[in-house]
Amino acid sequence: MLEAEFWVAVAFFVFMAIVWKVGGFTTMTKGLDGRANRIRHELDEAKRLREEAAAVLADYKRRRTEAEREAETIVANAREEAQRAADEGHRKLDEFLARRTKAAETKIAQAEAQAEAQVRAAAAEAAVRVSETILRERMQGEAAQGLIRSSLGEIRTRMRS
């Protein structure tokens, strides 16, 4: 019985008796309970912080979704505005081209009318000269000259109108 294990066991029981008599078990229990309470409060605080973080995350996701929707709306509106501007530009370009085409056609018509009038005048003048030459060769005398003048004046008037 005088072995080392026996004396270790005796010392352990004596130590436990002293600790119990001094109130060490109560102190240890209070310490452990206090630590358990502190851990419980930390867990509650962590849970509260987790819920708060979840609420912040949900708010962030909601705001991000709203911002994405707003961005999509802005992009859609910008596309519509760009399309309207492009359509307006095409319409104005078409109108401009139509006006320029009409003006060119009008100038061409005027040039044609003027050229036609010049050709008619030149033809009338040539016809009058040819007629005058032919009549002078065939008719002689003062009466013939009067007739030629009046006929040529009449021809000129008719050909110019």
C-alpha atoms as a printed R data frame, in Angstrom:
    type eleno elety resid chain resno       x      y        z
1   ATOM     1    CA   MET     A     1   0.000  0.000    0.000
2   ATOM     2    CA   LEU     A     2   2.832  2.304    0.102
3   ATOM     3    CA   GLU     A     3   3.018  2.661   -3.597
4   ATOM     4    CA   ALA     A     4   2.989  5.960   -5.415
5   ATOM     5    CA   GLU     A     5  -0.447  5.515   -6.932
6   ATOM     6    CA   PHE     A     6  -1.960  5.084   -3.470
7   ATOM     7    CA   TRP     A     7  -0.476  8.334   -2.226
8   ATOM     8    CA   VAL     A     8  -1.569 10.179   -5.393
9   ATOM     9    CA   ALA     A     9  -5.129  8.991   -4.752
10  ATOM    10    CA   VAL     A    10  -4.972 10.062   -1.070
11  ATOM    11    CA   ALA     A    11  -3.600 13.493   -2.047
12  ATOM    12    CA   PHE     A    12  -6.338 13.891   -4.616
13  ATOM    13    CA   PHE     A    13  -9.125 13.152   -2.127
14  ATOM    14    CA   VAL     A    14  -7.549 15.455    0.478
15  ATOM    15    CA   PHE     A    15  -7.274 18.220   -2.125
16  ATOM    16    CA   MET     A    16 -10.885 17.717   -3.126
17  ATOM    17    CA   ALA     A    17 -11.993 17.898    0.497
18  ATOM    18    CA   ILE     A    18 -10.085 21.148    1.012
19  ATOM    19    CA   VAL     A    19 -11.522 22.637   -2.183
20  ATOM    20    CA   TRP     A    20 -15.027 21.603   -1.115
21  ATOM    21    CA   LYS     A    21 -14.578 23.008    2.405
22  ATOM    22    CA   VAL     A    22 -13.251 26.337    1.116
23  ATOM    23    CA   GLY     A    23 -16.112 26.640   -1.388
24  ATOM    24    CA   GLY     A    24 -14.036 26.012   -4.475
25  ATOM    25    CA   PHE     A    25 -16.713 23.908   -6.110
26  ATOM    26    CA   THR     A    26 -19.195 26.735   -5.737
27  ATOM    27    CA   THR     A    27 -16.675 29.182   -7.173
28  ATOM    28    CA   MET     A    28 -15.911 26.833  -10.039
29  ATOM    29    CA   THR     A    29 -19.630 26.323  -10.682
30  ATOM    30    CA   LYS     A    30 -20.239 30.092  -10.578
31  ATOM    31    CA   GLY     A    31 -17.295 30.640  -12.917
32  ATOM    32    CA   LEU     A    32 -18.530 28.012  -15.308
33  ATOM    33    CA   ASP     A    33 -22.096 29.378  -15.099
34  ATOM    34    CA   GLY     A    34 -20.778 32.896  -15.679
35  ATOM    35    CA   ARG     A    35 -18.782 31.714  -18.642
36  ATOM    36    CA   ALA     A    36 -21.836 29.852  -19.962
37  ATOM    37    CA   ASN     A    37 -23.930 33.031  -19.552
38  ATOM    38    CA   ARG     A    38 -21.241 35.123  -21.274
39  ATOM    39    CA   ILE     A    39 -21.086 32.596  -24.138
40  ATOM    40    CA   ARG     A    40 -24.904 32.601  -24.332
41  ATOM    41    CA   HIS     A    41 -24.901 36.441  -24.531
42  ATOM    42    CA   GLU     A    42 -22.184 36.338  -27.179
43  ATOM    43    CA   LEU     A    43 -24.215 33.801  -29.139
44  ATOM    44    CA   ASP     A    44 -27.331 35.988  -28.808
45  ATOM    45    CA   GLU     A    45 -25.305 39.024  -29.909
46  ATOM    46    CA   ALA     A    46 -23.876 37.025  -32.817
47  ATOM    47    CA   LYS     A    47 -27.400 35.915  -33.772
48  ATOM    48    CA   ARG     A    48 -28.634 39.509  -33.581
49  ATOM    49    CA   LEU     A    49 -25.683 40.695  -35.674
50  ATOM    50    CA   ARG     A    50 -26.301 37.883  -38.159
51  ATOM    51    CA   GLU     A    51 -29.962 38.883  -38.482
52  ATOM    52    CA   GLU     A    52 -28.925 42.512  -38.858
53  ATOM    53    CA   ALA     A    53 -26.380 41.539  -41.527
54  ATOM    54    CA   ALA     A    54 -29.057 39.477  -43.284
55  ATOM    55    CA   ALA     A    55 -31.376 42.498  -43.211
56  ATOM    56    CA   VAL     A    56 -28.595 44.729  -44.577
57  ATOM    57    CA   LEU     A    57 -27.855 42.127  -47.277
58  ATOM    58    CA   ALA     A    58 -31.536 41.909  -48.198
59  ATOM    59    CA   ASP     A    59 -31.707 45.723  -48.349
60  ATOM    60    CA   TYR     A    60 -28.575 45.777  -50.509
61  ATOM    61    CA   LYS     A    61 -30.040 43.141  -52.854
62  ATOM    62    CA   ARG     A    62 -33.310 45.082  -53.049
63  ATOM    63    CA   ARG     A    63 -31.452 48.312  -53.823
64  ATOM    64    CA   ARG     A    64 -29.284 46.553  -56.403
65  ATOM    65    CA   THR     A    65 -32.387 45.098  -58.051
66  ATOM    66    CA   GLU     A    66 -34.017 48.538  -58.091
67  ATOM    67    CA   ALA     A    67 -30.839 50.089  -59.483
68  ATOM    68    CA   GLU     A    68 -30.650 47.414  -62.187
69  ATOM    69    CA   ARG     A    69 -34.304 48.003  -63.079
70  ATOM    70    CA   GLU     A    70 -33.704 51.754  -63.157
71  ATOM    71    CA   ALA     A    71 -30.612 51.247  -65.311
72  ATOM    72    CA   GLU     A    72 -32.602 49.032  -67.683
73  ATOM    73    CA   THR     A    73 -35.312 51.688  -67.849
74  ATOM    74    CA   ILE     A    74 -32.720 54.377  -68.556
75  ATOM    75    CA   VAL     A    75 -31.125 52.236  -71.268
76  ATOM    76    CA   ALA     A    76 -34.535 51.459  -72.792
77  ATOM    77    CA   ASN     A    77 -35.486 55.139  -72.742
78  ATOM    78    CA   ALA     A    78 -32.145 56.074  -74.274
79  ATOM    79    CA   ARG     A    79 -32.634 53.487  -77.020
80  ATOM    80    CA   GLU     A    80 -36.137 54.784  -77.709
81  ATOM    81    CA   GLU     A    81 -34.866 58.372  -77.777
82  ATOM    82    CA   ALA     A    82 -32.026 57.380  -80.105
83  ATOM    83    CA   GLN     A    83 -34.484 55.566  -82.368
84  ATOM    84    CA   ARG     A    84 -36.791 58.600  -82.374
85  ATOM    85    CA   ALA     A    85 -33.836 60.861  -83.176
86  ATOM    86    CA   ALA     A    86 -32.729 58.530  -85.965
87  ATOM    87    CA   ASP     A    87 -36.262 58.371  -87.359
88  ATOM    88    CA   GLU     A    88 -36.520 62.168  -87.170
89  ATOM    89    CA   GLY     A    89 -33.156 62.500  -88.905
90  ATOM    90    CA   HIS     A    90 -34.237 60.110  -91.656
91  ATOM    91    CA   ARG     A    91 -37.518 61.976  -92.062
92  ATOM    92    CA   LYS     A    92 -35.746 65.339  -92.286
93  ATOM    93    CA   LEU     A    93 -33.201 63.918  -94.723
94  ATOM    94    CA   ASP     A    94 -36.000 62.503  -96.872
95  ATOM    95    CA   GLU     A    95 -37.801 65.857  -96.804
96  ATOM    96    CA   PHE     A    96 -34.576 67.683  -97.697
97  ATOM    97    CA   LEU     A    97 -33.898 65.289 -100.564
98  ATOM    98    CA   ALA     A    98 -37.484 65.652 -101.801
99  ATOM    99    CA   ARG     A    99 -37.186 69.463 -101.719
100 ATOM   100    CA   ARG     A   100 -33.825 69.398 -103.495
101 ATOM   101    CA   THR     A   101 -35.144 66.931 -106.086
102 ATOM   102    CA   LYS     A   102 -38.220 69.081 -106.696
103 ATOM   103    CA   ALA     A   103 -36.062 72.214 -106.992
104 ATOM   104    CA   ALA     A   104 -33.761 70.429 -109.450
105 ATOM   105    CA   GLU     A   105 -36.733 69.180 -111.454
106 ATOM   106    CA   THR     A   106 -38.162 72.723 -111.509
107 ATOM   107    CA   LYS     A   107 -34.829 74.130 -112.726
108 ATOM   108    CA   ILE     A   108 -34.623 71.407 -115.360
109 ATOM   109    CA   ALA     A   109 -38.185 72.163 -116.509
110 ATOM   110    CA   GLN     A   110 -37.374 75.871 -116.681
111 ATOM   111    CA   ALA     A   111 -34.191 75.177 -118.621
112 ATOM   112    CA   GLU     A   112 -36.126 72.911 -121.003
113 ATOM   113    CA   ALA     A   113 -38.815 75.575 -121.497
114 ATOM   114    CA   GLN     A   114 -36.178 78.235 -122.070
115 ATOM   115    CA   ALA     A   115 -34.282 76.023 -124.512
116 ATOM   116    CA   GLU     A   116 -37.512 75.186 -126.295
117 ATOM   117    CA   ALA     A   117 -38.383 78.884 -126.565
118 ATOM   118    CA   GLN     A   118 -34.897 79.659 -127.890
119 ATOM   119    CA   VAL     A   119 -35.167 76.860 -130.427
120 ATOM   120    CA   ARG     A   120 -38.604 78.095 -131.530
121 ATOM   121    CA   ALA     A   121 -37.323 81.643 -131.808
122 ATOM   122    CA   ALA     A   122 -34.302 80.506 -133.799
123 ATOM   123    CA   ALA     A   123 -36.535 78.354 -136.035
124 ATOM   124    CA   ALA     A   124 -38.980 81.226 -136.531
125 ATOM   125    CA   GLU     A   125 -36.163 83.612 -137.362
126 ATOM   126    CA   ALA     A   126 -34.685 81.104 -139.794
127 ATOM   127    CA   ALA     A   127 -38.109 80.503 -141.362
128 ATOM   128    CA   VAL     A   128 -38.694 84.244 -141.703
129 ATOM   129    CA   ARG     A   129 -35.316 84.770 -143.355
130 ATOM   130    CA   VAL     A   130 -35.840 81.874 -145.726
131 ATOM   131    CA   SER     A   131 -39.363 83.104 -146.538
132 ATOM   132    CA   GLU     A   132 -38.105 86.631 -147.022
133 ATOM   133    CA   THR     A   133 -35.380 85.474 -149.354
134 ATOM   134    CA   ILE     A   134 -37.773 83.330 -151.384
135 ATOM   135    CA   LEU     A   135 -40.418 86.064 -151.609
136 ATOM   136    CA   ARG     A   136 -37.878 88.710 -152.638
137 ATOM   137    CA   GLU     A   137 -36.620 86.528 -155.402
138 ATOM   138    CA   ARG     A   138 -40.099 85.840 -156.710
139 ATOM   139    CA   MET     A   139 -41.897 89.135 -156.135
140 ATOM   140    CA   GLN     A   140 -40.842 92.497 -157.428
141 ATOM   141    CA   GLY     A   141 -42.080 96.000 -156.892
142 ATOM   142    CA   GLU     A   142 -43.364 98.239 -154.097
143 ATOM   143    CA   ALA     A   143 -46.626 96.347 -153.565
144 ATOM   144    CA   ALA     A   144 -44.676 93.129 -153.164
145 ATOM   145    CA   GLN     A   145 -42.380 94.722 -150.576
146 ATOM   146    CA   GLY     A   146 -45.393 95.877 -148.512
147 ATOM   147    CA   LEU     A   147 -46.964 92.440 -148.707
148 ATOM   148    CA   ILE     A   148 -43.690 90.785 -147.656
149 ATOM   149    CA   ARG     A   149 -43.281 93.083 -144.647
150 ATOM   150    CA   SER     A   150 -46.782 92.515 -143.390
151 ATOM   151    CA   SER     A   151 -46.569 88.761 -143.956
152 ATOM   152    CA   LEU     A   152 -43.214 88.489 -142.228
153 ATOM   153    CA   GLY     A   153 -44.461 90.515 -139.237
154 ATOM   154    CA   GLU     A   154 -47.478 88.273 -138.984
155 ATOM   155    CA   ILE     A   155 -45.300 85.138 -139.182
156 ATOM   156    CA   ARG     A   156 -42.994 86.454 -136.474
157 ATOM   157    CA   THR     A   157 -45.927 87.226 -134.195
158 ATOM   158    CA   ARG     A   158 -47.496 83.823 -134.653
159 ATOM   159    CA   MET     A   159 -44.262 81.876 -134.225
160 ATOM   160    CA   ARG     A   160 -43.332 83.676 -130.995
161 ATOM   161    CA   SER     A   161 -46.665 83.004 -129.331
